Amino acid sequence: MSIRVHNSEHFEELRQSALSNSSLPSKSRSTASPPNASDKMTASVLSKETHMKRMSMKHELYTKEQEAMQKKLAETIAENIQRQKSKKEGQYLKLQQEVEDGKILAKELREKLELQQQSKTRQFSRMHEEWTNGVFHKLNDPIVAKVQSMDGKQRSAERAEAYQKFLDITNKKGGLFRDIIIESEYNPLSDAKFINHRAKLDDPVKRAIRRREEEDAIARDGANMSNEAGDLPVLSGQNVGRSDNLDVKLWSKGEFESTPYGYFHKMMNSTASSDGSKTYASHVKLDHYNIEKGPEVLRQELPKGKRTNFDGYKIPKTTFQIN
């Protein structure tokens, strides 16, 4: 039997008290007079004192155990709180970093969009300036010069004469119709003089379409020249079927997707899923330089012949059987 001692001082005091009570010799105990009432009272007082000491020791041990448990529990709670706090701080720092990365990404995208918009604005401005100088002024300036070179008095006299002709024929016939013109009697268009001017223009707005038409014309001429030597018929006008390049008139959104080019573009931008890739999975080894060799591979490709044997049926003997 083993005894666990929690307080060595109390245990030593209890042991000394027990030794003092049992220190009387055996002879004196045998020859002594029978215990009286005072001795019983003394023994009961001693037992009560011992019991009280034991109870106080137990209470003190229980108090210390509870204090240790409370201290350990408080330390555990503090550690958990500190761990949760550190975890929340880490999550907060991670989210803050993501927000900062998002701001940086948004800033970069905004700068790229601004640069793209500036480039597009410069392109439109350059195209407008080129169109103004190469198209508008080429057509407008000569006409304006011709109009400004006209004599105002002469134009007024011509307009008055034309108006007088209109009044005379109106009084003579009683009415004129714009859709019925009898040139022998009155032609209102003879007095209308138009200023014509022609010039060779390079319209930057239609430059891509014009170059495409020129390329198509060159391609058709080459195809016609090559077909003249063979039996293929010469194609005139627009090519039949799908051409090698997509027409620039179909580049706008909504039309491009309806062409075979749009479907191909959609297929190239799509990503193959993991489920669909299993259908096209292959276990065939395609390597023309590292070919598997050896008797095992030969036995797998050209195995030995198998003997046919039916269960429950005895193979009959033939006349050519060798015993």
mmCIF file of C-alpha atoms in Angstrom:
data_model
loop_
_atom_site.group_PDB
_atom_site.id
_atom_site.type_symbol
_atom_site.label_atom_id
_atom_site.label_comp_id
_atom_site.label_asym_id
_atom_site.label_seq_id
_atom_site.Cartn_x
_atom_site.Cartn_y
_atom_site.Cartn_z
ATOM 1 C CA MET A 1 0.000 0.000 0.000
ATOM 2 C CA SER A 2 1.363 3.433 -1.001
ATOM 3 C CA ILE A 3 0.493 6.814 0.504
ATOM 4 C CA ARG A 4 0.726 10.052 -1.473
ATOM 5 C CA VAL A 5 1.981 12.936 0.709
ATOM 6 C CA HIS A 6 0.985 16.440 -0.417
ATOM 7 C CA ASN A 7 2.353 18.349 2.611
ATOM 8 C CA SER A 8 5.472 16.955 4.222
ATOM 9 C CA GLU A 9 5.348 19.288 7.286
ATOM 10 C CA HIS A 10 1.846 18.217 8.307
ATOM 11 C CA PHE A 11 2.701 14.616 7.663
ATOM 12 C CA GLU A 12 5.800 14.841 9.884
ATOM 13 C CA GLU A 13 3.762 16.489 12.694
ATOM 14 C CA LEU A 14 1.128 13.767 12.462
ATOM 15 C CA ARG A 15 3.784 11.053 12.538
ATOM 16 C CA GLN A 16 5.473 12.494 15.671
ATOM 17 C CA SER A 17 2.102 12.676 17.434
ATOM 18 C CA ALA A 18 1.435 9.009 16.638
ATOM 19 C CA LEU A 19 4.885 8.002 17.860
ATOM 20 C CA SER A 20 4.448 9.891 21.138
ATOM 21 C CA ASN A 21 1.137 8.138 21.789
ATOM 22 C CA SER A 22 2.710 4.724 21.225
ATOM 23 C CA SER A 23 5.997 5.405 23.134
ATOM 24 C CA LEU A 24 4.851 3.715 26.410
ATOM 25 C CA PRO A 25 6.421 0.220 27.014
ATOM 26 C CA SER A 26 4.326 -2.877 26.684
ATOM 27 C CA LYS A 27 4.804 -3.809 30.358
ATOM 28 C CA SER A 28 3.533 -0.539 31.686
ATOM 29 C CA ARG A 29 0.500 -0.887 29.407
ATOM 30 C CA SER A 30 -0.123 -4.434 30.725
ATOM 31 C CA THR A 31 0.311 -3.549 34.439
ATOM 32 C CA ALA A 32 -1.399 -0.207 34.259
ATOM 33 C CA SER A 33 -4.752 0.305 35.725
ATOM 34 C CA PRO A 34 -7.739 0.248 33.397
ATOM 35 C CA PRO A 35 -8.431 3.537 31.632
ATOM 36 C CA ASN A 36 -10.674 5.909 33.426
ATOM 37 C CA ALA A 37 -12.999 8.633 32.139
ATOM 38 C CA SER A 38 -10.282 11.315 32.006
ATOM 39 C CA ASP A 39 -8.077 9.129 29.821
ATOM 40 C CA LYS A 40 -11.021 8.474 27.460
ATOM 41 C CA MET A 41 -11.731 12.175 27.283
ATOM 42 C CA THR A 42 -8.086 12.911 26.533
ATOM 43 C CA ALA A 43 -8.067 10.281 23.777
ATOM 44 C CA SER A 44 -11.279 11.677 22.259
ATOM 45 C CA VAL A 45 -9.851 15.207 22.356
ATOM 46 C CA LEU A 46 -6.702 13.971 20.666
ATOM 47 C CA SER A 47 -8.719 12.128 18.005
ATOM 48 C CA LYS A 48 -10.819 15.247 17.395
ATOM 49 C CA GLU A 49 -7.722 17.365 17.077
ATOM 50 C CA THR A 50 -6.216 14.842 14.665
ATOM 51 C CA HIS A 51 -9.461 14.776 12.682
ATOM 52 C CA MET A 52 -9.517 18.573 12.558
ATOM 53 C CA LYS A 53 -5.911 18.627 11.395
ATOM 54 C CA ARG A 54 -6.703 16.086 8.706
ATOM 55 C CA MET A 55 -9.737 18.103 7.589
ATOM 56 C CA SER A 56 -7.701 21.303 7.532
ATOM 57 C CA MET A 57 -4.984 19.537 5.522
ATOM 58 C CA LYS A 58 -7.572 18.203 3.047
ATOM 59 C CA HIS A 59 -9.169 21.619 2.742
ATOM 60 C CA GLU A 60 -5.796 23.230 2.201
ATOM 61 C CA LEU A 61 -4.882 20.632 -0.443
ATOM 62 C CA TYR A 62 -8.256 21.090 -2.143
ATOM 63 C CA THR A 63 -7.793 24.868 -2.081
ATOM 64 C CA LYS A 64 -4.336 24.564 -3.604
ATOM 65 C CA GLU A 65 -5.597 22.161 -6.284
ATOM 66 C CA GLN A 66 -8.442 24.523 -7.124
ATOM 67 C CA GLU A 67 -6.054 27.465 -7.281
ATOM 68 C CA ALA A 68 -3.731 25.482 -9.579
ATOM 69 C CA MET A 69 -6.682 24.469 -11.779
ATOM 70 C CA GLN A 70 -7.945 28.062 -11.891
ATOM 71 C CA LYS A 71 -4.461 29.295 -12.742
ATOM 72 C CA LYS A 72 -4.054 26.685 -15.494
ATOM 73 C CA LEU A 73 -7.524 27.457 -16.828
ATOM 74 C CA ALA A 74 -6.757 31.183 -16.862
ATOM 75 C CA GLU A 75 -3.490 30.539 -18.697
ATOM 76 C CA THR A 76 -5.291 28.324 -21.247
ATOM 77 C CA ILE A 77 -7.978 30.970 -21.778
ATOM 78 C CA ALA A 78 -5.319 33.648 -22.167
ATOM 79 C CA GLU A 79 -3.433 31.500 -24.695
ATOM 80 C CA ASN A 80 -6.624 30.854 -26.681
ATOM 81 C CA ILE A 81 -7.508 34.542 -26.643
ATOM 82 C CA GLN A 82 -3.996 35.441 -27.776
ATOM 83 C CA ARG A 83 -4.118 32.780 -30.497
ATOM 84 C CA GLN A 84 -7.499 34.006 -31.755
ATOM 85 C CA LYS A 85 -6.248 37.576 -31.628
ATOM 86 C CA SER A 86 -3.149 36.646 -33.644
ATOM 87 C CA LYS A 87 -5.331 34.734 -36.140
ATOM 88 C CA LYS A 88 -7.695 37.678 -36.561
ATOM 89 C CA GLU A 89 -4.765 40.046 -36.957
ATOM 90 C CA GLY A 90 -3.302 37.749 -39.626
ATOM 91 C CA GLN A 91 -6.651 37.608 -41.439
ATOM 92 C CA TYR A 92 -6.979 41.373 -41.190
ATOM 93 C CA LEU A 93 -3.479 41.889 -42.583
ATOM 94 C CA LYS A 94 -4.225 39.417 -45.387
ATOM 95 C CA LEU A 95 -7.475 41.185 -46.295
ATOM 96 C CA GLN A 96 -5.771 44.559 -46.064
ATOM 97 C CA GLN A 97 -3.031 43.320 -48.395
ATOM 98 C CA GLU A 98 -5.666 42.052 -50.830
ATOM 99 C CA VAL A 99 -7.374 45.445 -50.724
ATOM 100 C CA GLU A 100 -4.072 47.193 -51.360
ATOM 101 C CA ASP A 101 -3.301 44.803 -54.233
ATOM 102 C CA GLY A 102 -6.768 45.493 -55.640
ATOM 103 C CA LYS A 103 -6.149 49.236 -55.436
ATOM 104 C CA ILE A 104 -2.816 48.819 -57.216
ATOM 105 C CA LEU A 105 -4.470 46.661 -59.896
ATOM 106 C CA ALA A 106 -7.311 49.167 -60.299
ATOM 107 C CA LYS A 107 -4.782 51.973 -60.617
ATOM 108 C CA GLU A 108 -2.830 50.081 -63.283
ATOM 109 C CA LEU A 109 -6.019 49.266 -65.184
ATOM 110 C CA ARG A 110 -7.156 52.884 -64.970
ATOM 111 C CA GLU A 111 -3.796 54.052 -66.315
ATOM 112 C CA LYS A 112 -3.944 51.528 -69.151
ATOM 113 C CA LEU A 113 -7.500 52.543 -70.017
ATOM 114 C CA GLU A 114 -6.541 56.204 -69.928
ATOM 115 C CA LEU A 115 -3.571 55.533 -72.217
ATOM 116 C CA GLN A 116 -5.791 53.524 -74.531
ATOM 117 C CA GLN A 117 -8.401 56.288 -74.568
ATOM 118 C CA GLN A 118 -5.722 58.906 -75.219
ATOM 119 C CA SER A 119 -4.307 56.812 -78.046
ATOM 120 C CA LYS A 120 -7.766 56.383 -79.557
ATOM 121 C CA THR A 121 -8.451 60.119 -79.179
ATOM 122 C CA ARG A 122 -5.154 60.956 -80.885
ATOM 123 C CA GLN A 123 -5.941 58.485 -83.649
ATOM 124 C CA PHE A 124 -9.383 60.025 -84.217
ATOM 125 C CA SER A 125 -7.933 63.533 -84.075
ATOM 126 C CA ARG A 126 -5.240 62.614 -86.590
ATOM 127 C CA MET A 127 -7.818 60.926 -88.813
ATOM 128 C CA HIS A 128 -10.110 63.987 -88.588
ATOM 129 C CA GLU A 129 -7.251 66.318 -89.439
ATOM 130 C CA GLU A 130 -6.224 64.123 -92.339
ATOM 131 C CA TRP A 131 -9.823 63.929 -93.575
ATOM 132 C CA THR A 132 -10.208 67.707 -93.263
ATOM 133 C CA ASN A 133 -7.042 68.406 -95.247
ATOM 134 C CA GLY A 134 -7.276 65.546 -97.720
ATOM 135 C CA VAL A 135 -11.018 65.354 -98.371
ATOM 136 C CA PHE A 136 -12.982 68.368 -97.182
ATOM 137 C CA HIS A 137 -10.640 71.130 -98.313
ATOM 138 C CA LYS A 138 -9.953 69.410 -101.629
ATOM 139 C CA LEU A 139 -13.663 69.473 -102.433
ATOM 140 C CA ASN A 140 -14.825 72.583 -100.618
ATOM 141 C CA ASP A 141 -12.083 75.091 -101.408
ATOM 142 C CA PRO A 142 -12.355 74.952 -105.243
ATOM 143 C CA ILE A 143 -16.137 75.250 -105.085
ATOM 144 C CA VAL A 144 -15.941 78.171 -102.663
ATOM 145 C CA ALA A 145 -13.368 79.828 -104.904
ATOM 146 C CA LYS A 146 -15.633 79.462 -107.949
ATOM 147 C CA VAL A 147 -18.618 80.842 -106.046
ATOM 148 C CA GLN A 148 -16.629 83.804 -104.764
ATOM 149 C CA SER A 149 -15.320 84.563 -108.243
ATOM 150 C CA MET A 150 -18.852 85.056 -109.625
ATOM 151 C CA ASP A 151 -20.177 88.585 -110.280
ATOM 152 C CA GLY A 152 -23.010 89.452 -107.943
ATOM 153 C CA LYS A 153 -24.745 91.873 -110.343
ATOM 154 C CA GLN A 154 -24.687 89.338 -113.139
ATOM 155 C CA ARG A 155 -26.122 86.650 -110.822
ATOM 156 C CA SER A 156 -28.895 89.015 -109.737
ATOM 157 C CA ALA A 157 -29.763 89.835 -113.342
ATOM 158 C CA GLU A 158 -29.834 86.131 -114.222
ATOM 159 C CA ARG A 159 -32.092 85.339 -111.300
ATOM 160 C CA ALA A 160 -34.415 88.217 -112.217
ATOM 161 C CA GLU A 161 -34.597 87.038 -115.826
ATOM 162 C CA ALA A 162 -35.334 83.462 -114.743
ATOM 163 C CA TYR A 163 -38.032 84.678 -112.381
ATOM 164 C CA GLN A 164 -39.590 86.770 -115.158
ATOM 165 C CA LYS A 165 -39.709 83.710 -117.418
ATOM 166 C CA PHE A 166 -41.460 81.803 -114.654
ATOM 167 C CA LEU A 167 -44.057 84.551 -114.209
ATOM 168 C CA ASP A 168 -44.730 84.823 -117.963
ATOM 169 C CA ILE A 169 -45.292 81.122 -118.484
ATOM 170 C CA THR A 170 -47.423 80.961 -115.347
ATOM 171 C CA ASN A 171 -49.678 83.783 -116.622
ATOM 172 C CA LYS A 172 -49.822 82.191 -120.041
ATOM 173 C CA LYS A 173 -50.626 78.594 -119.074
ATOM 174 C CA GLY A 174 -52.335 79.120 -115.768
ATOM 175 C CA GLY A 175 -50.236 76.554 -113.899
ATOM 176 C CA LEU A 176 -47.025 74.551 -113.966
ATOM 177 C CA PHE A 177 -46.319 71.037 -112.802
ATOM 178 C CA ARG A 178 -42.932 69.978 -111.474
ATOM 179 C CA ASP A 179 -43.270 66.398 -112.610
ATOM 180 C CA ILE A 180 -44.314 67.318 -116.179
ATOM 181 C CA ILE A 181 -41.721 69.385 -118.063
ATOM 182 C CA ILE A 182 -42.213 70.374 -121.699
ATOM 183 C CA GLU A 183 -38.797 71.651 -122.751
ATOM 184 C CA SER A 184 -40.136 73.349 -125.892
ATOM 185 C CA GLU A 185 -42.324 75.638 -123.801
ATOM 186 C CA TYR A 186 -40.466 76.059 -120.475
ATOM 187 C CA ASN A 187 -37.588 74.197 -118.825
ATOM 188 C CA PRO A 188 -36.975 75.345 -115.224
ATOM 189 C CA LEU A 189 -33.749 73.345 -115.052
ATOM 190 C CA SER A 190 -32.067 75.304 -117.814
ATOM 191 C CA ASP A 191 -31.478 78.252 -115.519
ATOM 192 C CA ALA A 192 -30.098 76.083 -112.682
ATOM 193 C CA LYS A 193 -26.337 76.027 -113.057
ATOM 194 C CA PHE A 194 -24.289 73.565 -111.033
ATOM 195 C CA ILE A 195 -20.660 73.865 -110.084
ATOM 196 C CA ASN A 196 -18.858 70.582 -110.541
ATOM 197 C CA HIS A 197 -15.445 69.655 -109.242
ATOM 198 C CA ARG A 198 -13.723 66.309 -109.231
ATOM 199 C CA ALA A 199 -10.577 65.319 -107.404
ATOM 200 C CA LYS A 200 -8.766 62.120 -106.498
ATOM 201 C CA LEU A 201 -9.222 61.579 -102.780
ATOM 202 C CA ASP A 202 -7.666 59.333 -100.175
ATOM 203 C CA ASP A 203 -10.385 59.067 -97.547
ATOM 204 C CA PRO A 204 -8.798 57.786 -94.294
ATOM 205 C CA VAL A 205 -12.178 56.577 -93.054
ATOM 206 C CA LYS A 206 -12.587 54.220 -96.005
ATOM 207 C CA ARG A 207 -8.917 53.346 -96.324
ATOM 208 C CA ALA A 208 -9.200 49.863 -94.809
ATOM 209 C CA ILE A 209 -12.188 48.990 -97.009
ATOM 210 C CA ARG A 210 -10.477 50.340 -100.125
ATOM 211 C CA ARG A 211 -7.287 48.385 -99.453
ATOM 212 C CA ARG A 212 -9.293 45.235 -98.895
ATOM 213 C CA GLU A 213 -11.124 45.750 -102.178
ATOM 214 C CA GLU A 214 -7.806 46.310 -103.930
ATOM 215 C CA GLU A 215 -6.390 43.120 -102.436
ATOM 216 C CA ASP A 216 -9.506 41.194 -103.449
ATOM 217 C CA ALA A 217 -9.214 42.565 -106.968
ATOM 218 C CA ILE A 218 -5.563 41.529 -107.175
ATOM 219 C CA ALA A 219 -6.439 38.073 -105.830
ATOM 220 C CA ARG A 220 -9.269 37.686 -108.352
ATOM 221 C CA ASP A 221 -7.000 38.769 -111.211
ATOM 222 C CA GLY A 222 -4.381 36.236 -110.137
ATOM 223 C CA ALA A 223 -7.020 33.500 -109.813
ATOM 224 C CA ASN A 224 -8.425 34.337 -113.237
ATOM 225 C CA MET A 225 -4.951 34.280 -114.799
ATOM 226 C CA SER A 226 -4.197 30.893 -113.216
ATOM 227 C CA ASN A 227 -7.572 29.506 -114.268
ATOM 228 C CA GLU A 228 -7.052 30.550 -117.888
ATOM 229 C CA ALA A 229 -4.340 27.925 -118.231
ATOM 230 C CA GLY A 230 -6.492 25.156 -116.740
ATOM 231 C CA ASP A 231 -9.990 23.799 -116.973
ATOM 232 C CA LEU A 232 -11.404 25.735 -114.032
ATOM 233 C CA PRO A 233 -14.026 28.365 -114.890
ATOM 234 C CA VAL A 234 -13.136 32.037 -114.550
ATOM 235 C CA LEU A 235 -14.939 33.688 -111.627
ATOM 236 C CA SER A 236 -16.253 37.170 -112.217
ATOM 237 C CA GLY A 237 -17.350 39.496 -109.461
ATOM 238 C CA GLN A 238 -17.451 38.331 -105.858
ATOM 239 C CA ASN A 239 -15.834 35.046 -104.971
ATOM 240 C CA VAL A 240 -18.123 32.149 -104.258
ATOM 241 C CA GLY A 241 -17.874 30.601 -100.819
ATOM 242 C CA ARG A 242 -15.635 31.533 -97.920
ATOM 243 C CA SER A 243 -12.581 33.655 -98.654
ATOM 244 C CA ASP A 244 -9.246 33.387 -96.897
ATOM 245 C CA ASN A 245 -9.716 36.606 -94.933
ATOM 246 C CA LEU A 246 -12.724 37.979 -93.121
ATOM 247 C CA ASP A 247 -14.357 40.917 -94.826
ATOM 248 C CA VAL A 248 -13.751 44.153 -92.952
ATOM 249 C CA LYS A 249 -17.469 44.948 -93.165
ATOM 250 C CA LEU A 250 -18.095 42.003 -90.828
ATOM 251 C CA TRP A 251 -15.695 43.208 -88.146
ATOM 252 C CA SER A 252 -18.419 44.980 -86.160
ATOM 253 C CA LYS A 253 -19.725 43.325 -83.019
ATOM 254 C CA GLY A 254 -22.728 41.103 -83.616
ATOM 255 C CA GLU A 255 -21.739 40.140 -87.164
ATOM 256 C CA PHE A 256 -18.336 38.632 -86.481
ATOM 257 C CA GLU A 257 -19.832 36.070 -84.061
ATOM 258 C CA SER A 258 -22.195 34.800 -86.776
ATOM 259 C CA THR A 259 -19.355 33.767 -89.081
ATOM 260 C CA PRO A 260 -17.141 30.666 -88.938
ATOM 261 C CA TYR A 261 -14.348 32.948 -87.701
ATOM 262 C CA GLY A 262 -16.436 33.818 -84.644
ATOM 263 C CA TYR A 263 -17.046 30.185 -83.738
ATOM 264 C CA PHE A 264 -13.351 29.394 -84.153
ATOM 265 C CA HIS A 265 -12.395 32.371 -81.986
ATOM 266 C CA LYS A 266 -14.838 31.209 -79.298
ATOM 267 C CA MET A 267 -13.389 27.690 -79.398
ATOM 268 C CA MET A 268 -9.804 28.960 -79.072
ATOM 269 C CA ASN A 269 -10.673 31.142 -76.073
ATOM 270 C CA SER A 270 -12.512 28.344 -74.256
ATOM 271 C CA THR A 271 -10.667 26.138 -71.748
ATOM 272 C CA ALA A 272 -10.995 22.362 -71.788
ATOM 273 C CA SER A 273 -12.623 20.966 -68.655
ATOM 274 C CA SER A 274 -11.151 18.085 -66.685
ATOM 275 C CA ASP A 275 -14.249 15.927 -67.269
ATOM 276 C CA GLY A 276 -14.129 16.358 -71.017
ATOM 277 C CA SER A 277 -10.438 15.576 -71.251
ATOM 278 C CA LYS A 278 -11.022 12.021 -70.012
ATOM 279 C CA THR A 279 -12.916 11.248 -73.213
ATOM 280 C CA TYR A 280 -9.873 12.032 -75.316
ATOM 281 C CA ALA A 281 -7.360 10.398 -72.969
ATOM 282 C CA SER A 282 -5.043 7.895 -74.628
ATOM 283 C CA HIS A 283 -2.699 5.324 -73.144
ATOM 284 C CA VAL A 284 -0.922 4.525 -76.400
ATOM 285 C CA LYS A 285 2.760 5.344 -76.266
ATOM 286 C CA LEU A 286 3.700 7.261 -79.422
ATOM 287 C CA ASP A 287 7.474 7.401 -79.476
ATOM 288 C CA HIS A 288 9.341 6.375 -82.602
ATOM 289 C CA TYR A 289 12.775 6.588 -80.986
ATOM 290 C CA ASN A 290 12.262 4.741 -77.678
ATOM 291 C CA ILE A 291 10.609 1.446 -78.626
ATOM 292 C CA GLU A 292 9.954 -1.177 -75.983
ATOM 293 C CA LYS A 293 11.784 -4.422 -76.677
ATOM 294 C CA GLY A 294 12.288 -7.787 -75.031
ATOM 295 C CA PRO A 295 10.605 -11.182 -74.717
ATOM 296 C CA GLU A 296 7.899 -9.850 -72.390
ATOM 297 C CA VAL A 297 6.732 -7.333 -74.970
ATOM 298 C CA LEU A 298 6.843 -10.042 -77.637
ATOM 299 C CA ARG A 299 4.698 -12.388 -75.506
ATOM 300 C CA GLN A 300 2.179 -9.595 -74.914
ATOM 301 C CA GLU A 301 1.842 -8.832 -78.617
ATOM 302 C CA LEU A 302 2.117 -12.446 -79.887
ATOM 303 C CA PRO A 303 0.961 -14.742 -77.079
ATOM 304 C CA LYS A 304 1.127 -18.523 -77.265
ATOM 305 C CA GLY A 305 -1.781 -20.494 -78.608
ATOM 306 C CA LYS A 306 -4.363 -21.719 -76.088
ATOM 307 C CA ARG A 307 -5.631 -25.275 -75.927
ATOM 308 C CA THR A 308 -9.372 -25.706 -76.186
ATOM 309 C CA ASN A 309 -10.710 -27.859 -73.379
ATOM 310 C CA PHE A 310 -14.401 -28.153 -72.545
ATOM 311 C CA ASP A 311 -15.186 -28.874 -68.912
ATOM 312 C CA GLY A 312 -17.044 -32.178 -68.432
ATOM 313 C CA TYR A 313 -16.127 -33.560 -71.832
ATOM 314 C CA LYS A 314 -13.374 -36.055 -72.390
ATOM 315 C CA ILE A 315 -11.180 -35.416 -75.360
ATOM 316 C CA PRO A 316 -11.624 -38.434 -77.703
ATOM 317 C CA LYS A 317 -8.600 -40.323 -78.806
ATOM 318 C CA THR A 318 -7.710 -40.355 -82.433
ATOM 319 C CA THR A 319 -5.994 -42.949 -84.489
ATOM 320 C CA PHE A 320 -2.925 -40.758 -84.652
ATOM 321 C CA GLN A 321 -2.583 -40.336 -80.878
ATOM 322 C CA ILE A 322 0.851 -41.119 -79.552
ATOM 323 C CA ASN A 323 0.961 -42.835 -76.171
#
